[in-house]
PDB file of C-alpha atoms in Angstrom:
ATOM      1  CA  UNK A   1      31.549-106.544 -99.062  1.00 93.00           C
ATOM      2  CA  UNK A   2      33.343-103.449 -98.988  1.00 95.00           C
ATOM      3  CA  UNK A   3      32.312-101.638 -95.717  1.00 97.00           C
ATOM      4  CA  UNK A   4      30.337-102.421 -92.148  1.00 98.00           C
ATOM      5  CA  UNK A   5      29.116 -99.727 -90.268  1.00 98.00           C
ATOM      6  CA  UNK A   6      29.459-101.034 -86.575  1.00 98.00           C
ATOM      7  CA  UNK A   7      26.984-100.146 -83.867  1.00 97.00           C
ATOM      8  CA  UNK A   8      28.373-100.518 -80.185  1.00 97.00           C
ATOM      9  CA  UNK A   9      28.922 -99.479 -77.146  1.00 95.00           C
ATOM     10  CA  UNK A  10      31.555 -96.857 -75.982  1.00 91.00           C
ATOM     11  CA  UNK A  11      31.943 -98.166 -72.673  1.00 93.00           C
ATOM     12  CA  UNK A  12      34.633 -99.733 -71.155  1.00 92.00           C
ATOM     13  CA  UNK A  13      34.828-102.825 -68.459  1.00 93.00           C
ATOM     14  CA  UNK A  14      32.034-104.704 -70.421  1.00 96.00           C
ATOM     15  CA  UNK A  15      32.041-108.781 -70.154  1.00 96.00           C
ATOM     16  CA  UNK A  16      35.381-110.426 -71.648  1.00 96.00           C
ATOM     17  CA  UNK A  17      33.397-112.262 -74.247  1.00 96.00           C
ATOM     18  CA  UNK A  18      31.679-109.254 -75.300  1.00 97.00           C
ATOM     19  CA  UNK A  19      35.286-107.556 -75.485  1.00 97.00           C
ATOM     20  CA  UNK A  20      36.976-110.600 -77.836  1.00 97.00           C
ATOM     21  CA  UNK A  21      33.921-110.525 -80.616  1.00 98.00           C
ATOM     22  CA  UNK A  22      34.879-106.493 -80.824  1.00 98.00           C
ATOM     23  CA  UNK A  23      38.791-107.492 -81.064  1.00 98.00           C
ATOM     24  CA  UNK A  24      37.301-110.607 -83.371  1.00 98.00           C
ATOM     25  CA  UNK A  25      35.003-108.424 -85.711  1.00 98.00           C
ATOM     26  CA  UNK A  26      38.239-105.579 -85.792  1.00 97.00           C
ATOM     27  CA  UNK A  27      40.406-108.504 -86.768  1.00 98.00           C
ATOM     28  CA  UNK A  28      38.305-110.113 -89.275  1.00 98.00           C
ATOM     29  CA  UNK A  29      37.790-106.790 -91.264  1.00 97.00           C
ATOM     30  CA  UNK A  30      41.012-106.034 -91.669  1.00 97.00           C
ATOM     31  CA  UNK A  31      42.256-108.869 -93.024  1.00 97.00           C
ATOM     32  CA  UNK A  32      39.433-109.351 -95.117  1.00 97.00           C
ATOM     33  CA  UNK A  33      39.638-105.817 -96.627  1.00 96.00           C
ATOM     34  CA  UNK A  34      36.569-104.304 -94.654  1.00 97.00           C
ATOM     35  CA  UNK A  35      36.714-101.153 -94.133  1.00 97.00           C
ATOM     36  CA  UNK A  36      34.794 -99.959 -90.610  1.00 97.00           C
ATOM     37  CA  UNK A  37      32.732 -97.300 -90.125  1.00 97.00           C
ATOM     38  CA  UNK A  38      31.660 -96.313 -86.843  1.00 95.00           C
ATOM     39  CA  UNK A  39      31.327 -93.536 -84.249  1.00 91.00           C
ATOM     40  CA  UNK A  40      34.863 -92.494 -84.081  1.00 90.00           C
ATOM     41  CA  UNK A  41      35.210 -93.410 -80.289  1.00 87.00           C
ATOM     42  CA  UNK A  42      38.529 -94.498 -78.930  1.00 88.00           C
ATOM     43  CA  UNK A  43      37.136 -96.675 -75.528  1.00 90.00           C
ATOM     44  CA  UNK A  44      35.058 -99.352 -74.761  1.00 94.00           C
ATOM     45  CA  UNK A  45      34.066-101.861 -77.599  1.00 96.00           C
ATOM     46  CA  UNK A  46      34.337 -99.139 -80.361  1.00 93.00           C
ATOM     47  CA  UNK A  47      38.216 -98.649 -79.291  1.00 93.00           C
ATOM     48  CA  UNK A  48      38.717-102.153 -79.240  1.00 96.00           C
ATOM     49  CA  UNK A  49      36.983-102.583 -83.376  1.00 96.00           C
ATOM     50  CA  UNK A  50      38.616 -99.707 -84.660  1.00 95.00           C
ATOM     51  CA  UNK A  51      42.352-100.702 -83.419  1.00 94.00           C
ATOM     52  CA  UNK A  52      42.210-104.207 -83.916  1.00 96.00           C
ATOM     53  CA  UNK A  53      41.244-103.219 -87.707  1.00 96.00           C
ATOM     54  CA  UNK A  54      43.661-100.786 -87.788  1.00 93.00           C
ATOM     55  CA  UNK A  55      46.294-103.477 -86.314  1.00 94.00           C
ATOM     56  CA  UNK A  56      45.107-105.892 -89.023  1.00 96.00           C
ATOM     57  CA  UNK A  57      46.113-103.562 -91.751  1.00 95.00           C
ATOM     58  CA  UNK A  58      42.796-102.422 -92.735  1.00 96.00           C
ATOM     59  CA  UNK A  59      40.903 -98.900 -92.934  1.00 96.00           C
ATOM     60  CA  UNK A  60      38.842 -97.294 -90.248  1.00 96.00           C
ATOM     61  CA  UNK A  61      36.724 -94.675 -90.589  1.00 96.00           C
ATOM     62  CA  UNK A  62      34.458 -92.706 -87.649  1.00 94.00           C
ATOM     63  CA  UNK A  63      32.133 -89.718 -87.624  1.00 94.00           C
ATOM     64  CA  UNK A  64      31.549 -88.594 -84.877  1.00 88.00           C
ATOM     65  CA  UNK A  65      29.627 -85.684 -82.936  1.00 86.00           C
ATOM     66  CA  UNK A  66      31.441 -82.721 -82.147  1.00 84.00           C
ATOM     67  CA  UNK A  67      30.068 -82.910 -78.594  1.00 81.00           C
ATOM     68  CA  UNK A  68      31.307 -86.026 -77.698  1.00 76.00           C
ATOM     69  CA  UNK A  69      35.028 -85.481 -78.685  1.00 70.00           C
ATOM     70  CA  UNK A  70      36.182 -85.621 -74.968  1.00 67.00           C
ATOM     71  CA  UNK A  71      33.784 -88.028 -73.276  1.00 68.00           C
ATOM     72  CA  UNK A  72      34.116 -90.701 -75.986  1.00 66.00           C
ATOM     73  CA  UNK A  73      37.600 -90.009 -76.618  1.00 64.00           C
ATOM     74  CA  UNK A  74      38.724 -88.391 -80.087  1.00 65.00           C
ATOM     75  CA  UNK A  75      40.161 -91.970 -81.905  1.00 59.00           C
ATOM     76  CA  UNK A  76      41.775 -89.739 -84.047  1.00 56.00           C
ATOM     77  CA  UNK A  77      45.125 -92.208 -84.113  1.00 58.00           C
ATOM     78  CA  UNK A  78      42.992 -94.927 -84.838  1.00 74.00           C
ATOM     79  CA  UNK A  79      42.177 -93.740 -88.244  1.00 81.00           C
ATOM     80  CA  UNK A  80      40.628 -91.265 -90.348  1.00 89.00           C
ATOM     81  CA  UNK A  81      37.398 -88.939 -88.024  1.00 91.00           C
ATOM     82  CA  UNK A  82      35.212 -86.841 -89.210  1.00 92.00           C
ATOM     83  CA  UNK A  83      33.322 -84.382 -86.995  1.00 91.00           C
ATOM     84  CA  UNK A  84      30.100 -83.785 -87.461  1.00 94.00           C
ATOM     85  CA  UNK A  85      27.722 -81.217 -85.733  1.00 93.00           C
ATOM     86  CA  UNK A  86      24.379 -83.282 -85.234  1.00 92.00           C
ATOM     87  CA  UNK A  87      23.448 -86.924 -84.427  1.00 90.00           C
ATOM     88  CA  UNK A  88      21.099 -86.665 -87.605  1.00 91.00           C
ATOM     89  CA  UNK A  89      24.444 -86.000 -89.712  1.00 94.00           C
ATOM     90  CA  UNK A  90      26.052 -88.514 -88.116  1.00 92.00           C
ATOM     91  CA  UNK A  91      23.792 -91.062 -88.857  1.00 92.00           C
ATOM     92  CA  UNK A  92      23.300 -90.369 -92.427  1.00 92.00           C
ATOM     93  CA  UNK A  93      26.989 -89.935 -93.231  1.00 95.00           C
ATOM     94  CA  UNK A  94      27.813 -93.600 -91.158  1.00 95.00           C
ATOM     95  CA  UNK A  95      25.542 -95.195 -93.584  1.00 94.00           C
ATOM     96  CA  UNK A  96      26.425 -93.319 -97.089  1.00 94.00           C
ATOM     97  CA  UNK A  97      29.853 -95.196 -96.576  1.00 96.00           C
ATOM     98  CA  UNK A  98      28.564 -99.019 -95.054  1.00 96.00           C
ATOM     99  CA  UNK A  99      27.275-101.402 -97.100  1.00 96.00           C
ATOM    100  CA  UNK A 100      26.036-103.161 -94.071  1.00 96.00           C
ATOM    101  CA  UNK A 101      25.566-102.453 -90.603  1.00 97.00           C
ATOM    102  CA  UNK A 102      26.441-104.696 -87.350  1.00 98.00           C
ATOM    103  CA  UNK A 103      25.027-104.186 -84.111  1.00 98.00           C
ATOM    104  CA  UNK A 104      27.400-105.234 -80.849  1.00 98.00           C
ATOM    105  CA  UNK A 105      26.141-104.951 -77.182  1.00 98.00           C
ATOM    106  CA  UNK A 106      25.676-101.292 -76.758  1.00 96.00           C
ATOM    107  CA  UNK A 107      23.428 -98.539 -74.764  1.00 95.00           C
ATOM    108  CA  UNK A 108      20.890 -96.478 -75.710  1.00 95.00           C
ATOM    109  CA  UNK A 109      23.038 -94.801 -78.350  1.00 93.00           C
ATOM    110  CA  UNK A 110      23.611 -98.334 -80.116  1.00 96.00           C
ATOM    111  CA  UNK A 111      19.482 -98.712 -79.994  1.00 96.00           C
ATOM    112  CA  UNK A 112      19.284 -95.330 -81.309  1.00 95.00           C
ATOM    113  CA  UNK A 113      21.301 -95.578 -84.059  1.00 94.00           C
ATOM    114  CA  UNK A 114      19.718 -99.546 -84.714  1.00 95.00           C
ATOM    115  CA  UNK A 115      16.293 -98.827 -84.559  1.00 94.00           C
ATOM    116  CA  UNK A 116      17.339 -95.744 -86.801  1.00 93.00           C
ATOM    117  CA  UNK A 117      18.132 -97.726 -89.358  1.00 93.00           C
ATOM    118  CA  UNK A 118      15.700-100.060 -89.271  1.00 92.00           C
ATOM    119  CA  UNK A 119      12.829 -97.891 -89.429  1.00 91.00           C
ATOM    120  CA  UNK A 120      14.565 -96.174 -92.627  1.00 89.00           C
ATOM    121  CA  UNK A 121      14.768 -99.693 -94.620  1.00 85.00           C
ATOM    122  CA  UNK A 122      11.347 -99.949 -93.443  1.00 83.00           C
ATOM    123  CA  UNK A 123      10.200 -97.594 -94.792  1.00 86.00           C
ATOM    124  CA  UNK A 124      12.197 -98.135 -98.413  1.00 83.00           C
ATOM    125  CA  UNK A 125      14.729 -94.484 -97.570  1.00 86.00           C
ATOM    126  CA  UNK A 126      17.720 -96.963 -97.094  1.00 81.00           C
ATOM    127  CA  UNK A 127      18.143-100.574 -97.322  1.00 84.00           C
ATOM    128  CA  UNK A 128      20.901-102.131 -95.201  1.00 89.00           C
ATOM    129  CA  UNK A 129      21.257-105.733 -94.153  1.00 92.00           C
ATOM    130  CA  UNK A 130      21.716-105.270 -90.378  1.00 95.00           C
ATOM    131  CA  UNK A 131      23.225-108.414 -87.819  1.00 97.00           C
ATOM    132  CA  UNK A 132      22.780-108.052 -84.295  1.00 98.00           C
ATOM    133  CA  UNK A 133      25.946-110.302 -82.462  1.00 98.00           C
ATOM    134  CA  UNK A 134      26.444-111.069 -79.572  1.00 96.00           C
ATOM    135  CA  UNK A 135      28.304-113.977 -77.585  1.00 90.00           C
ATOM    136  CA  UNK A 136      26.586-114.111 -74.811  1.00 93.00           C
ATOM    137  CA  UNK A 137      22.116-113.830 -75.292  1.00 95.00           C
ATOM    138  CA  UNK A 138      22.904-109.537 -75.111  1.00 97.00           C
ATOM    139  CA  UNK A 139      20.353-108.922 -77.972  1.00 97.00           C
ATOM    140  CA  UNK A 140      17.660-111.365 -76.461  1.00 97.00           C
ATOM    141  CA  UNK A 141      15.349-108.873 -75.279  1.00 97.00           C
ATOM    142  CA  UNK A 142      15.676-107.165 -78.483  1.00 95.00           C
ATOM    143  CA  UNK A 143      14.559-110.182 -80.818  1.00 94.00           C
ATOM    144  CA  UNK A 144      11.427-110.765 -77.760  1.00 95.00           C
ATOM    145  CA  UNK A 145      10.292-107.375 -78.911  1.00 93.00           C
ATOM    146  CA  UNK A 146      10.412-107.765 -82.744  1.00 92.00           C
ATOM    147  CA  UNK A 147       8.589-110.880 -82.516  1.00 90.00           C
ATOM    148  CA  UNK A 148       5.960-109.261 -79.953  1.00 93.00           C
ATOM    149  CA  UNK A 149       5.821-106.231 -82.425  1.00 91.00           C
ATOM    150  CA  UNK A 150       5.663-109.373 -85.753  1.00 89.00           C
ATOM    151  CA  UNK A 151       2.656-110.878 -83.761  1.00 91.00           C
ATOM    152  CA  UNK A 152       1.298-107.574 -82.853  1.00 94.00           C
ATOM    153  CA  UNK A 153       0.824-106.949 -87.013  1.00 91.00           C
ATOM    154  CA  UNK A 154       2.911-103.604 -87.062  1.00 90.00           C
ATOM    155  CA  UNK A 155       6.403-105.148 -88.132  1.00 86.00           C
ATOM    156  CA  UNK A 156       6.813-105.466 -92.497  1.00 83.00           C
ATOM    157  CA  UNK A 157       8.004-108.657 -93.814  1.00 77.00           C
ATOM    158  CA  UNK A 158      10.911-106.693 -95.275  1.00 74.00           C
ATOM    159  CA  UNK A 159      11.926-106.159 -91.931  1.00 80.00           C
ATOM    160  CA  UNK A 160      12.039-109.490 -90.794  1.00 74.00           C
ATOM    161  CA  UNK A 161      14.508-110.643 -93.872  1.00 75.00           C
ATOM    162  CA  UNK A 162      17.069-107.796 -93.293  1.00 78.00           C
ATOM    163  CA  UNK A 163      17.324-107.890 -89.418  1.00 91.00           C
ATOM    164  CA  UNK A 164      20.071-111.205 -88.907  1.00 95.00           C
ATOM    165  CA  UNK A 165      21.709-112.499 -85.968  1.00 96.00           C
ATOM    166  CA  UNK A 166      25.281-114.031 -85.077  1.00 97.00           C
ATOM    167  CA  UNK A 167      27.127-115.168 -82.307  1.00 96.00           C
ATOM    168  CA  UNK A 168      30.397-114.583 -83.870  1.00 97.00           C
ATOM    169  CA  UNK A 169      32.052-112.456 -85.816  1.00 98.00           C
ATOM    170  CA  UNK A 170      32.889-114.836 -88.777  1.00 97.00           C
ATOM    171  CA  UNK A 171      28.956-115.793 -88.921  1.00 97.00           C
ATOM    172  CA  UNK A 172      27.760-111.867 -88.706  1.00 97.00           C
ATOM    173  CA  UNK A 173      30.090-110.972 -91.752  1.00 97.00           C
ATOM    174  CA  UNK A 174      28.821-113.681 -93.787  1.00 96.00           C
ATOM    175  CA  UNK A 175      25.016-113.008 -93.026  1.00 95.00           C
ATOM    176  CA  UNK A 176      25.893-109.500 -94.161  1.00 95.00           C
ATOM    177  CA  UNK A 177      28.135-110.881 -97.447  1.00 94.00           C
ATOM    178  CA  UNK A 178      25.201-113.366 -98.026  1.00 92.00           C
ATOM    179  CA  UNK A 179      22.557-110.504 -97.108  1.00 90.00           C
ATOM    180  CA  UNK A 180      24.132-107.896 -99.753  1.00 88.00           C
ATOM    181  CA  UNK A 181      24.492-110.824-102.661  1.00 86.00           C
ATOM    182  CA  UNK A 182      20.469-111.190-102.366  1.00 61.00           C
ATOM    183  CA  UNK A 183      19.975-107.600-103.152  1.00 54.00           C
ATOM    184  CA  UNK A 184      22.637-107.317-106.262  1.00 44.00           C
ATOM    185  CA  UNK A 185      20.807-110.335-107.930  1.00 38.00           C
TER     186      UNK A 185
END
């Protein structure tokens, strides 16, 4: 695997634990030669990803909306930023360049952007192993609803195979490694 779009929160003061797996996931990548992909945000759990990448020697790359320069904070020392005009843009152009995608703890703009990209390999536009991590039982609620929704009869098995979960950052790279060597066979 060549590059992870991450998914997460640009908030700061969020739990400790939550904190380390962004450091871990950052960490991780660059060593391993990942390259990141993400919203181009400079605080909360985004910051933390893109500079402990960046720290670990490896390549970080954000888009991110023109609108939200100042309130995310422009990580424009962090690595190389595009800005892009639309959400919809930002989106598409986050995963053209990921391989993969990996979910952290994260608001409404994290679900956004998730349930984005689920509903596009669901529909066959874009197939993308996606992990959901967390440390600490944060995407819970999520998995609840995906198995009401499986029972309910309106999720496709598809679905079910490409949406993982980890609990560290180790296990959500290798669900995504293991993920992407299914669909090249």
């Amino acid at each position: 695997m060549q590059s992870v779009a991450v998914f997460c929160s640009a908030s700061d003061g969020l739990p400790e634990a939550t904190q380390n797996l962004a450091r871990d996931l950052g960490r991780l990548c660059g060593e391993r030669g990942i390259r990141i992909i993400y919203g181009g945000g400079e605080r909360g759990l985004m910051g933390l990803v893109a500079r402990a990448t960046n720290q670990a020697g490896g390549s970080v790359c954000g888009f991110m909306l023109d609108a939200l320069r100042t309130r995310e904070g422009a990580g424009v020392a962090i690595g190389e930023l595009h800005f892009v005009a639309s959400l919809d843009e930002r989106q598409r152009s986050i995963l053209r360049e990921a391989e993969a995608v990996i979910a952290l703890p994260g608001g409404i703009g994290t679900l956004d952007e998730l349930t984005q990209v689920l509903t596009l390999d669901d529909i066959g536009l874009a197939h993308k192993p996606v992990c959901l991590c967390d440390a600490d039982g944060f995407w819970d609620p999520f998995f609840a609803m995906i198995e009401q929704f499986d029972a309910y009869g309106v999720i496709r098995p598809a679905l079910r195979r490409d949406l993982m979960r980890a609990t560290g950052a180790a296990e959500a790279l290798a669900c995504c490694a293991t993920a992407l060597g299914r669909t090249t066979q």
